[in-house]
Amino acid sequence: MELSSIFSSITDVEFGEQVDLTSYSTFKLKARGDLLIVKSLPALQKSVEALTKHQTPYTVLGLGANQIIKSQPDSLYLKLELPLASDILAKCQSSYLLPASILLNQLTSHAIKYGLKGWEVFTGIPATLGGAVCMNAGTSLGEIASLVKKVYIVKSSGELYELEVKPEHFEYRSNLFLSQGDVIYAVEMIHNGEDAKISDLIKEYLQNRRASQPLDKRTCGCIFKNYIVEEKTCRAGHYIDIVGLKGLTFDGMRVSPVHGNFFENVDGATDRDVMALINMVRDELKLQFGVEFEKEVKL
């Protein structure tokens, strides 16, 4: 059965075949693929169940940051646009039950307004909440795992599942609780109290990020994970700078002259251009330092 006929019977979804996906990622890569936009929890359950039943692979698409979007003829991208209760961010609360599709910059604005301690850790990260939790996003200020109390998941069967989160459920830039086909649809977040100094800390950190990262370019955030050995962090961008690879270009993709761990789409790049440049940089780093840096960006 055609996917279009399957989704035509499900309310609160939009389905398109071989959609231009360029605008659905911060990298703005040239790509086409089937796209399913889901706007309610019942629709998500029915959609995931149908995709599993018809053995159609799917990739959850958040803001499209930290993701290399590529043309996929035999699978689709699933994007959430779930409703946000109008009063959830109207006041300071001890915990927040939030849809996975909410953007982190909305939460950062809330943190600035109320001085929420802990929420500074995701300052400046371009992501949805679900995507950030999935990869345990973070900055030099900390990781989002420290703020997650519970995650709400739709299993590949369409069943609902709740997980009370513990530190052992996460590791550096990854989670240990999602299985193939699982979709986070909501997250309960906490904070560590209120502190008026948090607002200034967030604003200062944002200024530093703007000065040291190419935030006005078409990027996907950091390409490589930092290498951690004996509790010491070897920053990928620092080593890329030492080797002199800033500005290295392959077709439409360039290593940022501003920050070595960012790649910039400068001329209609595709996923192949990204992977080619990743392999070139990674091979050179291994040759020079004997260290193979792992990709942070997801395929």
PDB file of C-alpha atoms in Angstrom:
ATOM      1  CA  MET A   1       0.000   0.000   0.000  1.00  0.00           C
ATOM      2  CA  GLU A   2       1.236   3.515  -0.856  1.00  0.00           C
ATOM      3  CA  LEU A   3       2.249   5.603   2.135  1.00  0.00           C
ATOM      4  CA  SER A   4       0.119   8.491   0.902  1.00  0.00           C
ATOM      5  CA  SER A   5      -3.034   6.382   1.183  1.00  0.00           C
ATOM      6  CA  ILE A   6      -2.041   5.205   4.671  1.00  0.00           C
ATOM      7  CA  PHE A   7      -1.539   8.722   6.015  1.00  0.00           C
ATOM      8  CA  SER A   8      -4.626  10.129   4.287  1.00  0.00           C
ATOM      9  CA  SER A   9      -6.720   8.287   6.888  1.00  0.00           C
ATOM     10  CA  ILE A  10      -4.797   9.747   9.872  1.00  0.00           C
ATOM     11  CA  THR A  11      -5.762  13.183  11.148  1.00  0.00           C
ATOM     12  CA  ASP A  12      -3.169  15.752  12.282  1.00  0.00           C
ATOM     13  CA  VAL A  13      -0.506  14.690   9.786  1.00  0.00           C
ATOM     14  CA  GLU A  14       0.939  16.154   6.605  1.00  0.00           C
ATOM     15  CA  PHE A  15       2.680  13.811   4.192  1.00  0.00           C
ATOM     16  CA  GLY A  16       4.726  14.713   1.134  1.00  0.00           C
ATOM     17  CA  GLU A  17       6.629  12.507  -1.274  1.00  0.00           C
ATOM     18  CA  GLN A  18      10.134  13.492  -2.372  1.00  0.00           C
ATOM     19  CA  VAL A  19       9.912  16.895  -0.729  1.00  0.00           C
ATOM     20  CA  ASP A  20      12.747  19.395  -1.061  1.00  0.00           C
ATOM     21  CA  LEU A  21      14.367  19.063   2.378  1.00  0.00           C
ATOM     22  CA  THR A  22      16.854  21.921   2.038  1.00  0.00           C
ATOM     23  CA  SER A  23      14.981  24.191   4.443  1.00  0.00           C
ATOM     24  CA  TYR A  24      14.553  21.469   7.083  1.00  0.00           C
ATOM     25  CA  SER A  25      18.117  21.593   8.394  1.00  0.00           C
ATOM     26  CA  THR A  26      20.477  24.278   9.640  1.00  0.00           C
ATOM     27  CA  PHE A  27      23.074  22.946   7.164  1.00  0.00           C
ATOM     28  CA  LYS A  28      20.705  23.625   4.214  1.00  0.00           C
ATOM     29  CA  LEU A  29      22.010  20.597   2.313  1.00  0.00           C
ATOM     30  CA  LYS A  30      20.514  19.686  -1.036  1.00  0.00           C
ATOM     31  CA  ALA A  31      18.311  16.637  -0.456  1.00  0.00           C
ATOM     32  CA  ARG A  32      14.906  15.223  -1.268  1.00  0.00           C
ATOM     33  CA  GLY A  33      12.856  12.639   0.578  1.00  0.00           C
ATOM     34  CA  ASP A  34       9.463  11.668   1.938  1.00  0.00           C
ATOM     35  CA  LEU A  35       8.431  13.884   4.856  1.00  0.00           C
ATOM     36  CA  LEU A  36       5.790  13.197   7.497  1.00  0.00           C
ATOM     37  CA  ILE A  37       4.827  16.071   9.800  1.00  0.00           C
ATOM     38  CA  VAL A  38       2.890  14.957  12.900  1.00  0.00           C
ATOM     39  CA  LYS A  39       0.859  17.384  15.004  1.00  0.00           C
ATOM     40  CA  SER A  40      -0.672  15.330  17.825  1.00  0.00           C
ATOM     41  CA  LEU A  41       0.198  12.381  20.046  1.00  0.00           C
ATOM     42  CA  PRO A  42      -2.575  10.074  18.693  1.00  0.00           C
ATOM     43  CA  ALA A  43      -1.385  10.838  15.167  1.00  0.00           C
ATOM     44  CA  LEU A  44       2.191  10.005  16.160  1.00  0.00           C
ATOM     45  CA  GLN A  45       1.131   6.664  17.636  1.00  0.00           C
ATOM     46  CA  LYS A  46      -0.868   5.692  14.551  1.00  0.00           C
ATOM     47  CA  SER A  47       1.852   6.866  12.166  1.00  0.00           C
ATOM     48  CA  VAL A  48       4.683   5.021  13.889  1.00  0.00           C
ATOM     49  CA  GLU A  49       2.575   1.875  14.158  1.00  0.00           C
ATOM     50  CA  ALA A  50       1.756   2.053  10.426  1.00  0.00           C
ATOM     51  CA  LEU A  51       5.377   2.637   9.424  1.00  0.00           C
ATOM     52  CA  THR A  52       6.517  -0.316  11.515  1.00  0.00           C
ATOM     53  CA  LYS A  53       3.772  -2.535  10.117  1.00  0.00           C
ATOM     54  CA  HIS A  54       4.783  -1.687   6.539  1.00  0.00           C
ATOM     55  CA  GLN A  55       8.502  -2.038   7.364  1.00  0.00           C
ATOM     56  CA  THR A  56       9.285   1.520   6.336  1.00  0.00           C
ATOM     57  CA  PRO A  57      12.372   2.949   8.087  1.00  0.00           C
ATOM     58  CA  TYR A  58      12.098   6.491   9.416  1.00  0.00           C
ATOM     59  CA  THR A  59      14.410   9.091  10.859  1.00  0.00           C
ATOM     60  CA  VAL A  60      13.155  11.614  13.409  1.00  0.00           C
ATOM     61  CA  LEU A  61      13.942  15.141  12.322  1.00  0.00           C
ATOM     62  CA  GLY A  62      14.207  17.825  14.972  1.00  0.00           C
ATOM     63  CA  LEU A  63      15.461  21.264  14.031  1.00  0.00           C
ATOM     64  CA  GLY A  64      17.810  19.568  11.580  1.00  0.00           C
ATOM     65  CA  ALA A  65      20.899  20.668  13.489  1.00  0.00           C
ATOM     66  CA  ASN A  66      23.467  17.988  14.287  1.00  0.00           C
ATOM     67  CA  GLN A  67      22.012  15.991  11.397  1.00  0.00           C
ATOM     68  CA  ILE A  68      23.239  15.322   7.893  1.00  0.00           C
ATOM     69  CA  ILE A  69      20.079  15.131   5.804  1.00  0.00           C
ATOM     70  CA  LYS A  70      20.427  13.041   2.685  1.00  0.00           C
ATOM     71  CA  SER A  71      18.136  11.827  -0.067  1.00  0.00           C
ATOM     72  CA  GLN A  72      16.565   8.558   1.057  1.00  0.00           C
ATOM     73  CA  PRO A  73      14.357   6.843  -1.558  1.00  0.00           C
ATOM     74  CA  ASP A  74      13.305   3.948   0.684  1.00  0.00           C
ATOM     75  CA  SER A  75      12.648   5.695   4.008  1.00  0.00           C
ATOM     76  CA  LEU A  76      11.238   8.942   5.337  1.00  0.00           C
ATOM     77  CA  TYR A  77      11.837  11.770   7.744  1.00  0.00           C
ATOM     78  CA  LEU A  78       9.384  12.225  10.617  1.00  0.00           C
ATOM     79  CA  LYS A  79       9.026  15.710  12.067  1.00  0.00           C
ATOM     80  CA  LEU A  80       7.039  16.661  15.173  1.00  0.00           C
ATOM     81  CA  GLU A  81       5.012  19.856  15.483  1.00  0.00           C
ATOM     82  CA  LEU A  82       3.248  19.151  18.765  1.00  0.00           C
ATOM     83  CA  PRO A  83       1.175  21.795  20.572  1.00  0.00           C
ATOM     84  CA  LEU A  84       2.558  23.773  23.509  1.00  0.00           C
ATOM     85  CA  ALA A  85       0.090  24.602  26.278  1.00  0.00           C
ATOM     86  CA  SER A  86      -0.370  28.377  26.273  1.00  0.00           C
ATOM     87  CA  ASP A  87       0.296  28.738  30.007  1.00  0.00           C
ATOM     88  CA  ILE A  88       3.279  26.396  30.426  1.00  0.00           C
ATOM     89  CA  LEU A  89       5.883  29.167  30.092  1.00  0.00           C
ATOM     90  CA  ALA A  90       3.720  31.914  31.578  1.00  0.00           C
ATOM     91  CA  LYS A  91       5.291  31.578  35.013  1.00  0.00           C
ATOM     92  CA  CYS A  92       8.164  29.959  36.881  1.00  0.00           C
ATOM     93  CA  GLN A  93       7.480  26.364  37.932  1.00  0.00           C
ATOM     94  CA  SER A  94       9.440  23.676  39.762  1.00  0.00           C
ATOM     95  CA  SER A  95       9.120  21.370  36.754  1.00  0.00           C
ATOM     96  CA  TYR A  96       7.885  21.652  33.184  1.00  0.00           C
ATOM     97  CA  LEU A  97       6.179  19.048  31.001  1.00  0.00           C
ATOM     98  CA  LEU A  98       7.140  20.107  27.498  1.00  0.00           C
ATOM     99  CA  PRO A  99       6.554  18.802  23.969  1.00  0.00           C
ATOM    100  CA  ALA A 100       9.649  17.398  22.292  1.00  0.00           C
ATOM    101  CA  SER A 101       9.226  19.814  19.388  1.00  0.00           C
ATOM    102  CA  ILE A 102       9.709  22.990  21.447  1.00  0.00           C
ATOM    103  CA  LEU A 103      12.877  24.892  20.529  1.00  0.00           C
ATOM    104  CA  LEU A 104      15.667  25.328  23.054  1.00  0.00           C
ATOM    105  CA  ASN A 105      15.863  29.053  22.350  1.00  0.00           C
ATOM    106  CA  GLN A 106      12.315  29.378  23.712  1.00  0.00           C
ATOM    107  CA  LEU A 107      13.479  27.719  26.926  1.00  0.00           C
ATOM    108  CA  THR A 108      16.565  29.932  27.053  1.00  0.00           C
ATOM    109  CA  SER A 109      14.338  33.025  26.868  1.00  0.00           C
ATOM    110  CA  HIS A 110      12.306  31.618  29.755  1.00  0.00           C
ATOM    111  CA  ALA A 111      15.489  30.933  31.729  1.00  0.00           C
ATOM    112  CA  ILE A 112      16.661  34.517  31.193  1.00  0.00           C
ATOM    113  CA  LYS A 113      13.313  35.904  32.337  1.00  0.00           C
ATOM    114  CA  TYR A 114      13.163  33.873  35.547  1.00  0.00           C
ATOM    115  CA  GLY A 115      16.865  33.158  36.215  1.00  0.00           C
ATOM    116  CA  LEU A 116      16.511  29.375  36.143  1.00  0.00           C
ATOM    117  CA  LYS A 117      19.690  27.751  37.431  1.00  0.00           C
ATOM    118  CA  GLY A 118      20.905  24.872  35.284  1.00  0.00           C
ATOM    119  CA  TRP A 119      19.170  25.926  32.094  1.00  0.00           C
ATOM    120  CA  GLU A 120      22.263  27.858  31.039  1.00  0.00           C
ATOM    121  CA  VAL A 121      23.834  24.537  29.927  1.00  0.00           C
ATOM    122  CA  PHE A 122      21.992  24.563  26.577  1.00  0.00           C
ATOM    123  CA  THR A 123      22.600  28.233  25.799  1.00  0.00           C
ATOM    124  CA  GLY A 124      22.923  28.836  22.066  1.00  0.00           C
ATOM    125  CA  ILE A 125      22.307  25.237  20.989  1.00  0.00           C
ATOM    126  CA  PRO A 126      20.128  25.132  17.845  1.00  0.00           C
ATOM    127  CA  ALA A 127      17.841  22.195  18.583  1.00  0.00           C
ATOM    128  CA  THR A 128      14.436  20.986  19.603  1.00  0.00           C
ATOM    129  CA  LEU A 129      14.117  19.666  23.140  1.00  0.00           C
ATOM    130  CA  GLY A 130      13.630  16.100  21.931  1.00  0.00           C
ATOM    131  CA  GLY A 131      16.710  16.229  19.738  1.00  0.00           C
ATOM    132  CA  ALA A 132      18.774  17.757  22.537  1.00  0.00           C
ATOM    133  CA  VAL A 133      17.750  15.037  25.001  1.00  0.00           C
ATOM    134  CA  CYS A 134      18.377  12.319  22.427  1.00  0.00           C
ATOM    135  CA  MET A 135      22.001  13.383  22.011  1.00  0.00           C
ATOM    136  CA  ASN A 136      22.513  14.754  25.543  1.00  0.00           C
ATOM    137  CA  ALA A 137      23.372  18.145  24.110  1.00  0.00           C
ATOM    138  CA  GLY A 138      25.543  20.459  26.101  1.00  0.00           C
ATOM    139  CA  THR A 139      28.124  23.187  26.231  1.00  0.00           C
ATOM    140  CA  SER A 140      31.140  23.934  28.391  1.00  0.00           C
ATOM    141  CA  LEU A 141      28.576  24.866  31.060  1.00  0.00           C
ATOM    142  CA  GLY A 142      27.162  21.330  31.329  1.00  0.00           C
ATOM    143  CA  GLU A 143      24.789  18.827  29.721  1.00  0.00           C
ATOM    144  CA  ILE A 144      21.019  18.743  29.398  1.00  0.00           C
ATOM    145  CA  ALA A 145      20.892  15.292  31.047  1.00  0.00           C
ATOM    146  CA  SER A 146      21.218  16.997  34.423  1.00  0.00           C
ATOM    147  CA  LEU A 147      17.854  18.717  33.888  1.00  0.00           C
ATOM    148  CA  VAL A 148      15.733  15.824  32.618  1.00  0.00           C
ATOM    149  CA  LYS A 149      13.409  14.169  35.135  1.00  0.00           C
ATOM    150  CA  LYS A 150      11.313  11.996  32.823  1.00  0.00           C
ATOM    151  CA  VAL A 151      11.013  11.235  29.114  1.00  0.00           C
ATOM    152  CA  TYR A 152       7.830  10.180  27.355  1.00  0.00           C
ATOM    153  CA  ILE A 153       8.303   7.859  24.386  1.00  0.00           C
ATOM    154  CA  VAL A 154       6.250   6.347  21.607  1.00  0.00           C
ATOM    155  CA  LYS A 155       7.646   2.882  20.867  1.00  0.00           C
ATOM    156  CA  SER A 156       7.866   1.581  17.304  1.00  0.00           C
ATOM    157  CA  SER A 157       4.698  -0.438  18.036  1.00  0.00           C
ATOM    158  CA  GLY A 158       2.788   2.787  18.814  1.00  0.00           C
ATOM    159  CA  GLU A 159       2.702   2.050  22.546  1.00  0.00           C
ATOM    160  CA  LEU A 160       3.430   4.767  25.093  1.00  0.00           C
ATOM    161  CA  TYR A 161       6.305   4.462  27.539  1.00  0.00           C
ATOM    162  CA  GLU A 162       7.547   6.665  30.386  1.00  0.00           C
ATOM    163  CA  LEU A 163      11.069   6.586  31.771  1.00  0.00           C
ATOM    164  CA  GLU A 164      12.212   8.115  35.060  1.00  0.00           C
ATOM    165  CA  VAL A 165      15.635   9.357  34.041  1.00  0.00           C
ATOM    166  CA  LYS A 166      18.834   8.620  35.975  1.00  0.00           C
ATOM    167  CA  PRO A 167      22.432   9.672  35.268  1.00  0.00           C
ATOM    168  CA  GLU A 168      23.295   6.210  33.956  1.00  0.00           C
ATOM    169  CA  HIS A 169      20.774   6.658  31.148  1.00  0.00           C
ATOM    170  CA  PHE A 170      23.131   9.100  29.424  1.00  0.00           C
ATOM    171  CA  GLU A 171      26.694   9.319  28.265  1.00  0.00           C
ATOM    172  CA  TYR A 172      28.684  12.003  26.472  1.00  0.00           C
ATOM    173  CA  ARG A 173      26.592  13.240  23.520  1.00  0.00           C
ATOM    174  CA  SER A 174      24.354  10.184  23.575  1.00  0.00           C
ATOM    175  CA  ASN A 175      21.558   8.381  25.408  1.00  0.00           C
ATOM    176  CA  LEU A 176      21.327   4.731  26.444  1.00  0.00           C
ATOM    177  CA  PHE A 177      17.547   4.327  26.605  1.00  0.00           C
ATOM    178  CA  LEU A 178      16.167   4.796  23.077  1.00  0.00           C
ATOM    179  CA  SER A 179      15.697   1.745  20.848  1.00  0.00           C
ATOM    180  CA  GLN A 180      15.384   1.703  17.068  1.00  0.00           C
ATOM    181  CA  GLY A 181      12.121   3.390  16.081  1.00  0.00           C
ATOM    182  CA  ASP A 182      11.486   5.073  19.444  1.00  0.00           C
ATOM    183  CA  VAL A 183      10.288   8.687  19.337  1.00  0.00           C
ATOM    184  CA  ILE A 184      10.481  11.096  22.278  1.00  0.00           C
ATOM    185  CA  TYR A 185       7.246  13.096  22.324  1.00  0.00           C
ATOM    186  CA  ALA A 186       7.542  14.930  25.665  1.00  0.00           C
ATOM    187  CA  VAL A 187      10.098  15.701  28.369  1.00  0.00           C
ATOM    188  CA  GLU A 188       9.696  16.699  32.006  1.00  0.00           C
ATOM    189  CA  MET A 189      12.411  19.186  32.929  1.00  0.00           C
ATOM    190  CA  ILE A 190      13.528  20.616  36.240  1.00  0.00           C
ATOM    191  CA  HIS A 191      15.885  23.382  37.311  1.00  0.00           C
ATOM    192  CA  ASN A 192      18.054  24.120  40.338  1.00  0.00           C
ATOM    193  CA  GLY A 193      16.250  27.152  41.686  1.00  0.00           C
ATOM    194  CA  GLU A 194      16.233  30.810  40.731  1.00  0.00           C
ATOM    195  CA  ASP A 195      19.220  33.101  40.566  1.00  0.00           C
ATOM    196  CA  ALA A 196      19.198  36.580  39.022  1.00  0.00           C
ATOM    197  CA  LYS A 197      22.832  36.092  37.942  1.00  0.00           C
ATOM    198  CA  ILE A 198      21.804  33.330  35.503  1.00  0.00           C
ATOM    199  CA  SER A 199      20.348  35.866  33.079  1.00  0.00           C
ATOM    200  CA  ASP A 200      23.679  37.700  32.823  1.00  0.00           C
ATOM    201  CA  LEU A 201      25.577  34.410  32.533  1.00  0.00           C
ATOM    202  CA  ILE A 202      23.417  33.294  29.593  1.00  0.00           C
ATOM    203  CA  LYS A 203      23.735  36.655  27.827  1.00  0.00           C
ATOM    204  CA  GLU A 204      27.511  36.666  28.297  1.00  0.00           C
ATOM    205  CA  TYR A 205      27.838  33.095  27.045  1.00  0.00           C
ATOM    206  CA  LEU A 206      25.742  33.925  23.965  1.00  0.00           C
ATOM    207  CA  GLN A 207      28.056  36.837  23.190  1.00  0.00           C
ATOM    208  CA  ASN A 208      31.091  34.574  23.491  1.00  0.00           C
ATOM    209  CA  ARG A 209      29.527  31.990  21.182  1.00  0.00           C
ATOM    210  CA  ARG A 210      28.752  34.621  18.565  1.00  0.00           C
ATOM    211  CA  ALA A 211      32.369  35.805  18.710  1.00  0.00           C
ATOM    212  CA  SER A 212      33.949  32.346  18.500  1.00  0.00           C
ATOM    213  CA  GLN A 213      31.545  30.324  16.296  1.00  0.00           C
ATOM    214  CA  PRO A 214      30.117  30.935  12.809  1.00  0.00           C
ATOM    215  CA  LEU A 215      26.525  31.221  14.016  1.00  0.00           C
ATOM    216  CA  ASP A 216      25.515  33.307  10.981  1.00  0.00           C
ATOM    217  CA  LYS A 217      26.606  30.585   8.537  1.00  0.00           C
ATOM    218  CA  ARG A 218      24.894  27.405   7.342  1.00  0.00           C
ATOM    219  CA  THR A 219      26.346  24.856   9.772  1.00  0.00           C
ATOM    220  CA  CYS A 220      25.115  21.955  11.898  1.00  0.00           C
ATOM    221  CA  GLY A 221      27.052  22.687  15.064  1.00  0.00           C
ATOM    222  CA  CYS A 222      30.099  20.632  16.004  1.00  0.00           C
ATOM    223  CA  ILE A 223      31.111  17.930  13.541  1.00  0.00           C
ATOM    224  CA  PHE A 224      33.291  15.831  15.868  1.00  0.00           C
ATOM    225  CA  LYS A 225      32.974  14.826  19.492  1.00  0.00           C
ATOM    226  CA  ASN A 226      35.778  15.973  21.725  1.00  0.00           C
ATOM    227  CA  TYR A 227      38.218  13.214  22.639  1.00  0.00           C
ATOM    228  CA  ILE A 228      38.314  12.434  26.346  1.00  0.00           C
ATOM    229  CA  VAL A 229      41.277  10.547  27.775  1.00  0.00           C
ATOM    230  CA  GLU A 230      42.199  10.167  31.448  1.00  0.00           C
ATOM    231  CA  GLU A 231      39.484  12.731  32.323  1.00  0.00           C
ATOM    232  CA  LYS A 232      41.149  15.313  30.071  1.00  0.00           C
ATOM    233  CA  THR A 233      39.216  16.788  27.146  1.00  0.00           C
ATOM    234  CA  CYS A 234      41.003  17.086  23.809  1.00  0.00           C
ATOM    235  CA  ARG A 235      38.918  19.572  21.829  1.00  0.00           C
ATOM    236  CA  ALA A 236      38.538  18.603  18.177  1.00  0.00           C
ATOM    237  CA  GLY A 237      38.452  22.213  16.998  1.00  0.00           C
ATOM    238  CA  HIS A 238      41.779  22.934  18.697  1.00  0.00           C
ATOM    239  CA  TYR A 239      43.502  20.026  16.937  1.00  0.00           C
ATOM    240  CA  ILE A 240      41.984  20.965  13.577  1.00  0.00           C
ATOM    241  CA  ASP A 241      43.396  24.452  14.090  1.00  0.00           C
ATOM    242  CA  ILE A 242      46.861  23.101  14.984  1.00  0.00           C
ATOM    243  CA  VAL A 243      46.975  21.051  11.776  1.00  0.00           C
ATOM    244  CA  GLY A 244      46.008  24.110   9.762  1.00  0.00           C
ATOM    245  CA  LEU A 245      42.794  22.746   8.262  1.00  0.00           C
ATOM    246  CA  LYS A 246      40.638  25.826   8.803  1.00  0.00           C
ATOM    247  CA  GLY A 247      39.334  26.959   5.433  1.00  0.00           C
ATOM    248  CA  LEU A 248      39.846  23.556   3.777  1.00  0.00           C
ATOM    249  CA  THR A 249      37.166  23.153   1.101  1.00  0.00           C
ATOM    250  CA  PHE A 250      35.626  20.239  -0.765  1.00  0.00           C
ATOM    251  CA  ASP A 251      33.100  21.233  -3.420  1.00  0.00           C
ATOM    252  CA  GLY A 252      30.380  23.172  -1.555  1.00  0.00           C
ATOM    253  CA  MET A 253      31.588  22.416   1.984  1.00  0.00           C
ATOM    254  CA  ARG A 254      34.281  24.257   3.958  1.00  0.00           C
ATOM    255  CA  VAL A 255      35.953  23.900   7.355  1.00  0.00           C
ATOM    256  CA  SER A 256      35.011  27.148   9.043  1.00  0.00           C
ATOM    257  CA  PRO A 257      37.803  29.752   9.217  1.00  0.00           C
ATOM    258  CA  VAL A 258      36.255  30.829  12.559  1.00  0.00           C
ATOM    259  CA  HIS A 259      36.020  27.484  14.391  1.00  0.00           C
ATOM    260  CA  GLY A 260      37.639  24.281  13.135  1.00  0.00           C
ATOM    261  CA  ASN A 261      34.932  21.954  14.462  1.00  0.00           C
ATOM    262  CA  PHE A 262      32.263  23.681  12.373  1.00  0.00           C
ATOM    263  CA  PHE A 263      31.763  23.027   8.664  1.00  0.00           C
ATOM    264  CA  GLU A 264      30.035  25.616   6.479  1.00  0.00           C
ATOM    265  CA  ASN A 265      27.815  25.003   3.473  1.00  0.00           C
ATOM    266  CA  VAL A 266      29.176  27.671   1.147  1.00  0.00           C
ATOM    267  CA  ASP A 267      27.818  26.560  -2.230  1.00  0.00           C
ATOM    268  CA  GLY A 268      24.894  24.130  -2.476  1.00  0.00           C
ATOM    269  CA  ALA A 269      26.597  21.243  -0.677  1.00  0.00           C
ATOM    270  CA  THR A 270      25.179  17.722  -0.415  1.00  0.00           C
ATOM    271  CA  ASP A 271      25.621  14.983   2.174  1.00  0.00           C
ATOM    272  CA  ARG A 272      28.384  13.523  -0.004  1.00  0.00           C
ATOM    273  CA  ASP A 273      30.370  16.761   0.234  1.00  0.00           C
ATOM    274  CA  VAL A 274      30.017  16.727   4.043  1.00  0.00           C
ATOM    275  CA  MET A 275      31.135  13.110   4.369  1.00  0.00           C
ATOM    276  CA  ALA A 276      34.075  13.636   2.031  1.00  0.00           C
ATOM    277  CA  LEU A 277      35.323  16.589   4.069  1.00  0.00           C
ATOM    278  CA  ILE A 278      34.727  14.748   7.351  1.00  0.00           C
ATOM    279  CA  ASN A 279      36.843  11.834   6.136  1.00  0.00           C
ATOM    280  CA  MET A 280      39.614  14.146   4.912  1.00  0.00           C
ATOM    281  CA  VAL A 281      39.830  15.962   8.248  1.00  0.00           C
ATOM    282  CA  ARG A 282      39.511  12.823  10.360  1.00  0.00           C
ATOM    283  CA  ASP A 283      42.210  11.013   8.376  1.00  0.00           C
ATOM    284  CA  GLU A 284      44.597  13.960   8.767  1.00  0.00           C
ATOM    285  CA  LEU A 285      43.973  14.173  12.518  1.00  0.00           C
ATOM    286  CA  LYS A 286      44.654  10.458  12.904  1.00  0.00           C
ATOM    287  CA  LEU A 287      47.809  10.749  10.816  1.00  0.00           C
ATOM    288  CA  GLN A 288      49.131  13.691  12.821  1.00  0.00           C
ATOM    289  CA  PHE A 289      48.025  12.734  16.352  1.00  0.00           C
ATOM    290  CA  GLY A 290      47.118   9.039  16.257  1.00  0.00           C
ATOM    291  CA  VAL A 291      43.598   9.870  17.459  1.00  0.00           C
ATOM    292  CA  GLU A 292      40.420   9.040  15.535  1.00  0.00           C
ATOM    293  CA  PHE A 293      37.800  11.614  16.413  1.00  0.00           C
ATOM    294  CA  GLU A 294      34.239  10.287  16.448  1.00  0.00           C
ATOM    295  CA  LYS A 295      31.495  12.128  14.579  1.00  0.00           C
ATOM    296  CA  GLU A 296      29.067  14.096  16.739  1.00  0.00           C
ATOM    297  CA  VAL A 297      26.823  14.906  13.791  1.00  0.00           C
ATOM    298  CA  LYS A 298      24.307  12.163  12.954  1.00  0.00           C
ATOM    299  CA  LEU A 299      23.505  10.622   9.576  1.00  0.00           C
TER     300      LEU A 299
END
